[in-house]
Short mmCIF file of C-alpha atoms and ligand atoms in Angstrom, two decimals:
data_model
loop_
_atom_site.label_atom_id
_atom_site.label_comp_id
_atom_site.label_asym_id
_atom_site.label_seq_id
_atom_site.Cartn_x
_atom_site.Cartn_y
_atom_site.Cartn_z
CA MET R 1 0.00 0.00 0.00
CA LYS R 2 1.30 3.43 -0.89
CA ILE R 3 0.58 7.06 -0.04
CA THR R 4 1.68 9.94 -2.28
CA PHE R 5 1.45 13.58 -1.20
CA TRP R 6 0.42 15.61 -4.22
CA GLY R 7 -0.51 18.84 -2.45
CA ALA R 8 -0.33 20.84 0.79
CA ALA R 9 3.15 19.33 1.17
CA ARG R 10 5.25 21.86 3.10
CA GLN R 11 2.64 24.48 2.26
CA VAL R 12 -0.95 25.21 3.30
CA THR R 13 -3.10 25.15 0.16
CA GLY R 14 -3.83 22.56 -2.54
CA SER R 15 -4.62 19.55 -0.31
CA MET R 16 -4.51 16.34 -2.38
CA HIS R 17 -3.24 12.92 -1.26
CA LEU R 18 -3.37 9.62 -3.11
CA LEU R 19 -3.76 6.32 -1.28
CA GLU R 20 -3.14 3.21 -3.42
CA LEU R 21 -4.45 -0.01 -1.87
CA PRO R 22 -2.88 -3.49 -2.33
CA SER R 23 -5.70 -4.48 -4.75
CA GLY R 24 -4.91 -1.46 -6.95
CA THR R 25 -7.89 0.63 -5.77
CA ARG R 26 -6.93 4.31 -5.90
CA VAL R 27 -8.42 6.69 -3.32
CA LEU R 28 -7.89 10.44 -3.45
CA ILE R 29 -8.28 12.45 -0.24
CA ASP R 30 -9.29 16.05 -1.06
CA CYS R 31 -8.63 17.84 -4.32
CA GLY R 32 -8.14 21.49 -3.46
CA LEU R 33 -6.90 24.54 -5.29
CA ASP R 34 -3.28 25.54 -4.84
CA TYR R 35 -3.10 29.29 -4.13
CA GLU R 36 0.52 29.37 -3.07
CA LYS R 37 1.78 31.43 -6.01
CA ARG R 38 -1.07 33.50 -7.38
CA LYS R 39 0.71 34.17 -10.69
CA GLU R 40 1.15 30.43 -11.31
CA PHE R 41 -2.48 29.60 -10.53
CA GLU R 42 -3.21 27.94 -13.89
CA GLU R 43 0.03 25.97 -14.12
CA ARG R 44 -0.39 24.70 -10.57
CA ASN R 45 -4.02 23.65 -10.94
CA ALA R 46 -4.95 22.93 -14.56
CA ASN R 47 -3.41 19.45 -14.83
CA PHE R 48 -3.08 16.53 -12.45
CA PRO R 49 0.09 14.51 -11.79
CA PHE R 50 -1.95 11.30 -12.34
CA ASP R 51 -4.71 10.22 -14.70
CA PRO R 52 -8.04 11.48 -13.21
CA LYS R 53 -9.78 8.48 -14.87
CA SER R 54 -7.66 6.12 -12.76
CA ILE R 55 -9.10 7.38 -9.43
CA ASP R 56 -11.79 5.08 -8.00
CA LEU R 57 -12.98 7.05 -4.98
CA LEU R 58 -12.63 10.59 -3.63
CA ILE R 59 -13.08 11.63 0.00
CA LEU R 60 -13.85 15.28 0.68
CA THR R 61 -12.91 16.29 4.24
CA HIS R 62 -14.60 19.73 4.13
CA ALA R 63 -15.87 22.44 1.83
CA HIS R 64 -13.01 24.98 1.93
CA ILE R 65 -11.70 25.68 -1.57
CA ASP R 66 -8.13 24.62 -0.75
CA HIS R 67 -9.62 21.13 -0.16
CA SER R 68 -12.55 21.00 -2.62
CA GLY R 69 -11.80 23.62 -5.29
CA ASN R 70 -10.31 21.37 -7.97
CA VAL R 71 -12.84 18.51 -7.78
CA PRO R 72 -14.95 19.82 -10.72
CA ASN R 73 -11.75 19.95 -12.79
CA LEU R 74 -11.02 16.32 -11.84
CA VAL R 75 -14.56 15.46 -13.01
CA ARG R 76 -14.05 17.44 -16.23
CA GLN R 77 -10.94 15.36 -16.92
CA GLY R 78 -12.71 12.03 -16.58
CA PHE R 79 -13.00 11.10 -12.90
CA ASN R 80 -16.37 9.34 -12.53
CA GLY R 81 -16.06 7.53 -9.21
CA LYS R 82 -17.96 8.23 -6.02
CA ILE R 83 -17.30 11.31 -3.86
CA VAL R 84 -17.88 10.79 -0.13
CA GLY R 85 -18.42 13.66 2.34
CA THR R 86 -20.85 14.80 5.02
CA GLU R 87 -24.14 16.35 3.92
CA PRO R 88 -23.20 19.94 4.97
CA THR R 89 -19.82 19.62 3.24
CA LEU R 90 -21.50 18.79 -0.06
CA GLU R 91 -24.07 21.54 0.40
CA LEU R 92 -21.48 24.21 1.25
CA SER R 93 -19.23 23.02 -1.62
CA ASP R 94 -22.00 23.80 -4.09
CA PHE R 95 -21.98 27.52 -3.07
CA LEU R 96 -18.23 27.79 -2.59
CA LEU R 97 -17.40 26.22 -5.97
CA HIS R 98 -19.78 28.55 -7.83
CA ASP R 99 -18.19 31.49 -6.00
CA SER R 100 -14.71 30.23 -6.86
CA LEU R 101 -15.74 29.88 -10.52
CA ASN R 102 -16.91 33.53 -10.57
CA ILE R 103 -13.61 34.68 -9.10
CA GLN R 104 -11.68 32.64 -11.71
CA ARG R 105 -13.76 34.22 -14.46
CA MET R 106 -13.12 37.77 -13.22
CA GLU R 107 -9.42 37.20 -12.72
CA MET R 108 -8.98 35.58 -16.14
CA ALA R 109 -10.88 38.40 -17.85
CA ALA R 110 -8.72 41.01 -16.09
CA LYS R 111 -5.56 39.11 -17.11
CA GLN R 112 -6.67 38.93 -20.75
CA LYS R 113 -7.43 42.64 -20.74
CA THR R 114 -3.95 43.46 -19.42
CA ILE R 115 -2.30 41.25 -22.07
CA TRP R 116 -4.39 42.98 -24.75
CA LYS R 117 -3.49 46.46 -23.49
CA ASN R 118 0.21 45.62 -23.19
CA SER R 119 0.19 44.47 -26.80
CA GLY R 120 -0.49 48.10 -27.78
CA LYS R 121 -3.71 47.24 -29.66
CA LYS R 122 -6.89 49.26 -29.08
CA PHE R 123 -9.09 47.45 -26.53
CA ASN R 124 -12.16 45.84 -28.09
CA LYS R 125 -14.38 43.82 -25.75
CA GLY R 126 -16.12 42.05 -28.64
CA LYS R 127 -12.83 40.63 -29.90
CA MET R 128 -11.69 39.23 -26.57
CA PRO R 129 -11.27 35.42 -26.65
CA LYS R 130 -13.67 33.40 -24.45
CA VAL R 131 -12.47 33.34 -20.84
CA GLN R 132 -11.10 29.91 -19.89
CA THR R 133 -11.74 28.59 -16.38
CA LEU R 134 -10.66 25.31 -14.78
CA TYR R 135 -14.23 24.01 -15.00
CA THR R 136 -17.78 25.16 -15.71
CA LYS R 137 -21.09 25.01 -13.82
CA LYS R 138 -21.86 21.72 -15.57
CA HIS R 139 -18.91 20.05 -13.84
CA ILE R 140 -20.08 21.24 -10.40
CA THR R 141 -23.46 19.62 -11.11
CA GLU R 142 -21.78 16.39 -12.27
CA MET R 143 -19.61 16.40 -9.16
CA LEU R 144 -22.65 16.70 -6.88
CA ASP R 145 -24.38 13.90 -8.84
CA GLN R 146 -21.42 11.62 -8.06
CA SER R 147 -21.56 12.46 -4.34
CA VAL R 148 -22.62 10.23 -1.47
CA CYS R 149 -23.46 11.71 1.96
CA LEU R 150 -22.04 9.85 4.91
CA PRO R 151 -22.91 10.71 8.55
CA TYR R 152 -20.19 10.83 11.22
CA ASN R 153 -19.14 7.58 12.93
CA VAL R 154 -20.86 5.24 10.46
CA ASP R 155 -18.85 2.58 8.61
CA TYR R 156 -18.99 2.73 4.83
CA GLN R 157 -17.88 -0.53 3.28
CA TYR R 158 -16.50 0.30 -0.14
CA SER R 159 -15.19 -3.23 -0.85
CA ASP R 160 -14.06 -6.38 1.00
CA GLU R 161 -10.72 -4.66 1.32
CA LEU R 162 -11.73 -1.12 2.34
CA THR R 163 -14.03 0.25 5.06
CA LEU R 164 -14.01 3.94 5.93
CA SER R 165 -15.67 6.27 8.41
CA LEU R 166 -15.88 10.04 8.95
CA HIS R 167 -15.30 11.66 12.35
CA GLU R 168 -15.96 15.12 13.77
CA ALA R 169 -13.02 17.41 13.03
CA GLY R 170 -14.44 20.75 14.30
CA HIS R 171 -13.03 23.53 12.05
CA ILE R 172 -16.23 24.37 10.04
CA LEU R 173 -19.70 22.90 9.67
CA GLY R 174 -19.50 19.31 8.38
CA ALA R 175 -15.69 19.05 8.51
CA ALA R 176 -14.52 15.48 8.91
CA SER R 177 -11.45 13.42 9.64
CA VAL R 178 -11.41 10.14 7.72
CA ARG R 179 -10.36 6.72 9.01
CA PHE R 180 -9.52 3.98 6.50
CA SER R 181 -9.42 0.35 7.57
CA ILE R 182 -7.66 -1.75 4.91
CA LYS R 183 -7.62 -5.57 4.98
CA HIS R 184 -4.82 -7.40 3.20
CA ASN R 185 -3.20 -10.82 3.79
CA ASN R 186 -5.30 -11.42 6.94
CA LYS R 187 -3.99 -8.20 8.40
CA THR R 188 -5.71 -4.83 8.90
CA THR R 189 -3.91 -1.50 8.52
CA VAL R 190 -5.62 1.65 9.77
CA VAL R 191 -4.79 5.03 8.21
CA GLY R 192 -6.25 8.33 9.44
CA PHE R 193 -6.41 11.73 7.77
CA THR R 194 -7.24 14.64 10.06
CA GLY R 195 -8.45 17.02 7.34
CA ASP R 196 -8.43 20.50 8.90
CA LEU R 197 -9.01 20.37 12.65
CA GLY R 198 -10.85 22.92 14.76
CA ASN R 199 -9.78 25.02 17.71
CA ALA R 200 -10.82 23.72 21.16
CA ASN R 201 -14.16 25.09 22.40
CA SER R 202 -14.95 26.84 19.13
CA LYS R 203 -18.28 28.52 18.66
CA LEU R 204 -20.86 26.33 16.85
CA VAL R 205 -18.67 23.38 15.82
CA PRO R 206 -17.86 20.37 18.02
CA ASN R 207 -14.35 19.70 19.31
CA PRO R 208 -12.18 17.49 17.08
CA VAL R 209 -12.45 13.80 17.98
CA PRO R 210 -9.15 11.87 17.64
CA MET R 211 -9.43 8.64 15.64
CA LYS R 212 -8.48 5.46 17.45
CA ASN R 213 -6.21 2.45 16.78
CA LEU R 214 -4.34 4.10 13.95
CA ASN R 215 -1.17 2.74 12.37
CA TYR R 216 -0.56 5.88 10.30
CA LEU R 217 -1.83 9.44 10.64
CA ILE R 218 -1.69 12.22 8.06
CA SER R 219 -2.23 15.45 9.93
CA GLU R 220 -2.63 19.15 9.27
CA SER R 221 -0.11 21.38 11.09
CA THR R 222 -1.25 24.94 10.29
CA TYR R 223 -0.52 26.40 13.74
CA GLY R 224 2.45 24.23 14.72
CA GLY R 225 4.78 26.27 16.94
CA ARG R 226 2.12 28.92 17.63
CA LYS R 227 0.05 29.57 20.71
CA HIS R 228 -3.41 31.14 20.58
CA GLN R 229 -3.35 34.30 22.69
CA SER R 230 -6.99 34.06 23.71
CA ASP R 231 -9.17 31.16 24.81
CA SER R 232 -12.18 30.74 22.54
CA ARG R 233 -14.37 30.35 25.64
CA ASN R 234 -13.89 34.11 26.13
CA ALA R 235 -15.32 34.99 22.70
CA GLU R 236 -18.38 36.83 24.07
CA ASP R 237 -16.37 39.02 26.45
CA ALA R 238 -13.75 39.77 23.78
CA MET R 239 -16.43 40.74 21.26
CA LEU R 240 -18.32 42.91 23.76
CA GLU R 241 -15.14 44.76 24.71
CA GLU R 242 -14.50 45.70 21.07
CA ILE R 243 -18.11 46.80 20.46
CA ILE R 244 -18.14 49.00 23.58
CA ASP R 245 -14.71 50.50 22.93
CA THR R 246 -15.44 51.37 19.29
CA CYS R 247 -19.18 51.92 18.96
CA VAL R 248 -20.12 53.23 22.42
CA THR R 249 -17.04 55.00 23.79
CA ARG R 250 -15.70 56.40 20.51
CA GLY R 251 -18.94 56.47 18.48
CA GLY R 252 -17.24 54.66 15.59
CA LYS R 253 -17.71 51.68 13.30
CA LEU R 254 -16.31 48.25 14.07
CA VAL R 255 -15.37 46.65 10.74
CA ILE R 256 -14.64 42.91 10.88
CA PRO R 257 -13.21 41.15 7.81
CA ALA R 258 -14.28 37.51 8.09
CA PHE R 259 -14.27 34.41 5.90
CA SER R 260 -17.78 33.69 4.58
CA VAL R 261 -17.87 30.13 5.85
CA GLY R 262 -17.16 29.48 9.51
CA ARG R 263 -15.80 32.76 10.85
CA THR R 264 -18.81 34.93 9.93
CA GLN R 265 -21.26 32.48 11.53
CA ALA R 266 -19.16 32.17 14.72
CA ILE R 267 -19.05 35.97 15.09
CA ILE R 268 -22.77 36.50 14.46
CA PHE R 269 -23.66 33.67 16.86
CA THR R 270 -21.43 35.21 19.56
CA ILE R 271 -23.06 38.64 19.16
CA HIS R 272 -26.47 36.94 19.21
CA GLN R 273 -25.54 35.28 22.54
CA LEU R 274 -24.65 38.73 23.93
CA TYR R 275 -28.01 40.05 22.75
CA ARG R 276 -30.01 37.22 24.36
CA ALA R 277 -28.05 37.66 27.60
CA GLY R 278 -29.08 41.34 27.63
CA ARG R 279 -25.44 42.48 27.38
CA LEU R 280 -25.38 43.94 23.85
CA PRO R 281 -25.72 47.75 23.53
CA GLU R 282 -28.35 49.01 21.02
CA ILE R 283 -25.91 49.00 18.09
CA PRO R 284 -26.94 47.82 14.61
CA ILE R 285 -25.03 44.78 13.37
CA PHE R 286 -24.66 44.28 9.61
CA THR R 287 -23.60 41.16 7.75
CA ASP R 288 -22.58 42.03 4.22
CA SER R 289 -21.41 39.14 2.03
CA PRO R 290 -23.66 37.21 -0.39
CA LEU R 291 -21.71 33.99 0.12
CA ALA R 292 -21.81 34.33 3.91
CA ILE R 293 -25.58 34.79 3.78
CA LYS R 294 -25.99 31.54 1.79
CA SER R 295 -23.58 29.68 4.09
CA THR R 296 -25.38 30.96 7.20
CA LYS R 297 -28.58 29.33 5.91
CA VAL R 298 -26.73 26.02 5.53
CA TYR R 299 -25.49 26.30 9.15
CA GLN R 300 -29.02 27.08 10.32
CA HIS R 301 -30.60 23.97 8.80
CA ASN R 302 -27.81 21.61 9.87
CA VAL R 303 -27.99 22.31 13.60
CA GLU R 304 -27.60 18.59 14.38
CA PHE R 305 -24.00 18.80 13.09
CA LEU R 306 -23.14 21.61 15.55
CA ASN R 307 -22.06 21.46 19.20
CA GLU R 308 -24.26 21.16 22.30
CA GLU R 309 -24.10 24.87 23.07
CA ALA R 310 -25.51 25.64 19.59
CA VAL R 311 -28.21 22.96 19.80
CA GLU R 312 -29.39 24.21 23.22
CA PHE R 313 -29.36 27.83 22.03
CA GLN R 314 -31.42 26.88 18.98
CA GLN R 315 -33.98 25.06 21.17
CA LYS R 316 -34.27 28.02 23.52
CA HIS R 317 -34.36 30.88 21.00
CA GLY R 318 -35.62 29.24 17.80
CA SER R 319 -32.69 30.49 15.70
CA LEU R 320 -28.91 30.63 15.82
CA PHE R 321 -28.45 33.86 13.95
CA ASP R 322 -31.66 35.93 13.81
CA PHE R 323 -32.09 38.78 16.28
CA PRO R 324 -33.64 42.25 15.92
CA LEU R 325 -30.35 44.20 15.78
CA LEU R 326 -28.95 42.08 12.93
CA GLN R 327 -29.46 43.34 9.38
CA VAL R 328 -28.55 41.31 6.33
CA ILE R 329 -27.26 43.29 3.34
CA GLU R 330 -27.74 41.61 -0.03
CA ASP R 331 -27.95 44.51 -2.47
CA GLU R 332 -24.71 46.08 -3.70
CA LYS R 333 -26.12 49.63 -3.54
CA GLU R 334 -27.12 49.13 0.10
CA SER R 335 -23.62 47.86 0.77
CA GLU R 336 -22.16 51.09 -0.68
CA LEU R 337 -24.47 53.23 1.48
CA LEU R 338 -23.55 51.24 4.57
CA SER R 339 -19.90 51.80 3.83
CA VAL R 340 -20.20 55.62 4.03
CA MET R 341 -22.91 55.75 6.71
CA ASN R 342 -21.85 57.84 9.65
CA THR R 343 -23.38 56.14 12.68
CA PRO R 344 -21.85 53.62 15.11
CA CYS R 345 -22.36 50.04 13.93
CA VAL R 346 -20.68 46.68 13.42
CA ILE R 347 -19.98 45.50 9.85
CA ILE R 348 -19.01 41.86 9.22
CA SER R 349 -17.97 41.26 5.63
CA ALA R 350 -15.77 39.05 3.42
CA ALA R 351 -13.08 38.26 2.40
CA GLY R 352 -11.16 37.53 5.59
CA MET R 353 -7.73 38.67 4.37
CA VAL R 354 -9.30 41.88 2.93
CA GLU R 355 -8.31 40.82 -0.59
CA GLY R 356 -11.29 41.61 -2.81
CA GLY R 357 -14.95 41.30 -1.85
CA ARG R 358 -17.12 44.00 -0.27
CA ILE R 359 -14.85 44.28 2.79
CA GLN R 360 -12.27 46.13 0.73
CA MET R 361 -14.71 49.01 0.18
CA HIS R 362 -15.64 49.09 3.88
CA VAL R 363 -11.97 49.24 4.88
CA ARG R 364 -11.21 51.88 2.23
CA ASN R 365 -14.02 54.16 3.43
CA ASN R 366 -13.45 53.68 7.15
CA VAL R 367 -9.72 53.22 7.72
CA GLY R 368 -9.09 56.99 7.69
CA PHE R 369 -11.14 57.84 10.80
CA SER R 370 -9.73 57.47 14.31
CA GLU R 371 -13.07 56.53 15.92
CA ASN R 372 -13.26 53.30 13.84
CA THR R 373 -11.67 49.88 14.44
CA ILE R 374 -10.71 47.26 11.86
CA LEU R 375 -10.70 43.96 13.74
CA ILE R 376 -8.81 41.22 11.89
CA ALA R 377 -10.27 37.91 13.03
CA GLY R 378 -8.28 35.41 10.98
CA PHE R 379 -4.97 34.48 9.42
CA CYS R 380 -3.69 36.97 6.79
CA ALA R 381 -1.07 35.73 4.33
CA GLU R 382 1.86 37.97 3.49
CA GLY R 383 1.13 40.46 0.73
CA THR R 384 -2.60 40.71 1.49
CA LEU R 385 -4.22 43.97 2.57
CA GLY R 386 -5.07 42.39 5.95
CA HIS R 387 -1.38 41.66 6.49
CA ARG R 388 -0.36 45.18 5.45
CA LEU R 389 -2.88 46.71 7.86
CA LEU R 390 -1.53 44.58 10.69
CA SER R 391 2.06 45.59 9.97
CA GLY R 392 1.33 49.08 11.39
CA GLN R 393 1.94 51.22 8.30
CA ASP R 394 0.76 54.89 8.36
CA PHE R 395 -0.59 54.53 4.83
CA VAL R 396 -1.97 51.49 3.00
CA GLU R 397 -2.50 51.22 -0.72
CA ILE R 398 -6.07 50.30 -1.66
CA ASN R 399 -7.13 50.27 -5.32
CA ARG R 400 -3.76 51.81 -6.24
CA LYS R 401 -4.24 54.83 -3.95
CA PRO R 402 -2.48 55.39 -0.63
CA ARG R 403 -4.95 55.78 2.25
CA PRO R 404 -3.95 57.15 5.67
CA VAL R 405 -4.50 54.73 8.54
CA HIS R 406 -6.15 56.49 11.48
CA ALA R 407 -8.54 53.71 12.59
CA LYS R 408 -7.40 51.32 15.32
CA ILE R 409 -6.13 48.11 13.69
CA LYS R 410 -6.56 45.13 15.98
CA ARG R 411 -6.33 41.38 15.75
CA THR R 412 -8.04 38.61 17.66
CA ASP R 413 -7.53 34.85 17.49
CA VAL R 414 -10.54 34.10 19.68
CA PHE R 415 -12.34 32.82 16.54
CA SER R 416 -9.39 30.82 15.17
CA ALA R 417 -10.55 27.74 13.23
CA HIS R 418 -7.41 25.62 13.83
CA PRO R 419 -5.84 24.08 16.95
CA ASP R 420 -2.65 25.67 18.25
CA HIS R 421 0.63 23.85 18.93
CA GLN R 422 -0.25 22.39 22.34
CA GLN R 423 -3.70 21.28 21.17
CA MET R 424 -2.04 19.43 18.25
CA VAL R 425 0.43 17.68 20.56
CA THR R 426 -2.44 16.56 22.83
CA TYR R 427 -4.45 15.39 19.80
CA PHE R 428 -1.51 13.19 18.68
CA GLU R 429 -1.19 11.67 22.15
CA GLU R 430 -4.91 10.92 22.25
CA SER R 431 -4.71 9.34 18.78
CA ASN R 432 -2.16 6.85 20.06
CA PRO R 433 -3.33 5.41 23.40
CA LYS R 434 -1.90 1.92 22.72
CA GLY R 435 1.27 2.99 20.94
CA ASP R 436 0.21 1.46 17.57
CA LEU R 437 0.88 4.63 15.62
CA LYS R 438 4.00 4.06 13.50
CA ASN R 439 4.26 7.36 11.71
CA ILE R 440 2.67 10.81 11.58
CA PHE R 441 3.00 12.60 8.23
CA LEU R 442 2.61 16.37 8.65
CA VAL R 443 0.99 18.37 5.83
CA HIS R 444 -0.91 21.67 5.49
CA GLY R 445 1.62 23.91 7.22
CA ASP R 446 4.74 25.85 6.36
CA GLU R 447 8.02 24.07 6.79
CA THR R 448 9.31 26.00 9.81
CA GLN R 449 6.09 25.60 11.80
CA MET R 450 5.93 21.90 10.91
CA GLY R 451 9.49 21.41 12.11
CA ILE R 452 8.68 22.93 15.53
CA LEU R 453 5.63 20.68 15.86
CA ALA R 454 7.58 17.56 14.78
CA ASN R 455 10.17 18.21 17.51
CA ASP R 456 7.50 18.08 20.18
CA VAL R 457 5.91 14.74 19.19
CA LYS R 458 6.90 11.84 21.44
CA HIS R 459 6.75 8.05 20.90
CA THR R 460 6.04 8.24 17.15
CA GLN R 461 8.12 8.85 14.09
CA VAL R 462 7.23 12.09 12.25
CA THR R 463 7.76 12.74 8.55
CA LEU R 464 7.46 16.01 6.60
CA PRO R 465 6.78 14.76 3.05
CA GLU R 466 7.70 16.76 -0.01
CA LYS R 467 5.36 17.25 -2.94
CA GLY R 468 5.18 14.07 -5.02
CA GLN R 469 6.95 11.94 -2.41
CA SER R 470 5.56 8.41 -1.88
CA PHE R 471 5.77 6.11 1.14
CA GLU R 472 4.98 2.42 1.61
CA LEU R 473 2.53 1.75 4.45
CA ASN R 474 2.74 -1.77 5.86
ZN1 ZN V 1 -10.20 24.48 6.03
#
């Protein structure tokens, strides 16, 4: 049996791992988009290092695009096997993949326009070649037709050789770790993939559940070597402090860039808890991201996949997210008005790293006023506007114009969607109660962070595979 790491190897995006069973059955775990080098997007994602037709089964751990974003392309190139994931994962993937397709279309059109202009020819929209994307809507539909929903903790027998099950991973709604039990020569080998794990005590999602009796574990390592500054159990107090400081004391706007899936729902739920506890001041709260609005609906009708706190809250109040102070902005014109409105309020909008999306306009129009706060609630990669804001510059460039930074720029990790270093180490120990775990392969992290995490793992060998590297699993 062999595992080959085709993505998220010593980097975070592009998750894709190939497990080849003794019988020849080929199982792919995730098939995400690689965003590591934006300029090389097409080269890195258009073609696969194996024949898509040769894959028998695909497991989707969760809906994030760096895990699901290239599945329709795999389907386009001939993969026609089953796709297994939880029901919310497949539902969220539908929205996220359409959104990703729109972004591809816009970026490709902009690229073509630049090439045209640089050629010195007069721009003529009618003569532009058709924009090429990695896949079309048709392939998303085909992908969903090939999908099979599997609940957590239920065995799915694929063949005499292979049985698999999905387990709660936390992270976002429907996220799963996957446990493969493979029979060969009267022996069973158990291989686990964590997928992306969640932070302990996260809002809405359950805590990650370690898989048992593993011989091999392939694990994410995003926050290896890092410690979360705040405990997610303090989310309500942390949120209230920011709202009072900005909106009440200084009469300003609290602008929160947040990913549409996961982060936005955790923040709205936390503010809703403050409201129901009678602690929230009379401040309007706006959520302004079309994708977040769709995703919020998916969270709302999959309450049974959420944690006990969320289930109890739903039973008591009839809704996770609806409360009188919350206003949902769908229309683009309304979004523009909100952006220049001059009254204290909270605005939650995407994208989380402030690259594109409606949040960019909100930051542009509000960053110049000292009464406002921009609260960064997630990881911001280098080079993104979120990262530049956090670096403490007096001016930031937005839409090619320098803007003075007078607003308070703050960061919180109270809504982090990944475990920190110590939580990872504990997870590994709990995955190996009997000492059967022979090797942990670390993926989905940068090399330095992975190295720090590897040094802290006891009783098990740890490997940091490179892209394309294969290992025999016995
Ligand atoms: Zn993820």
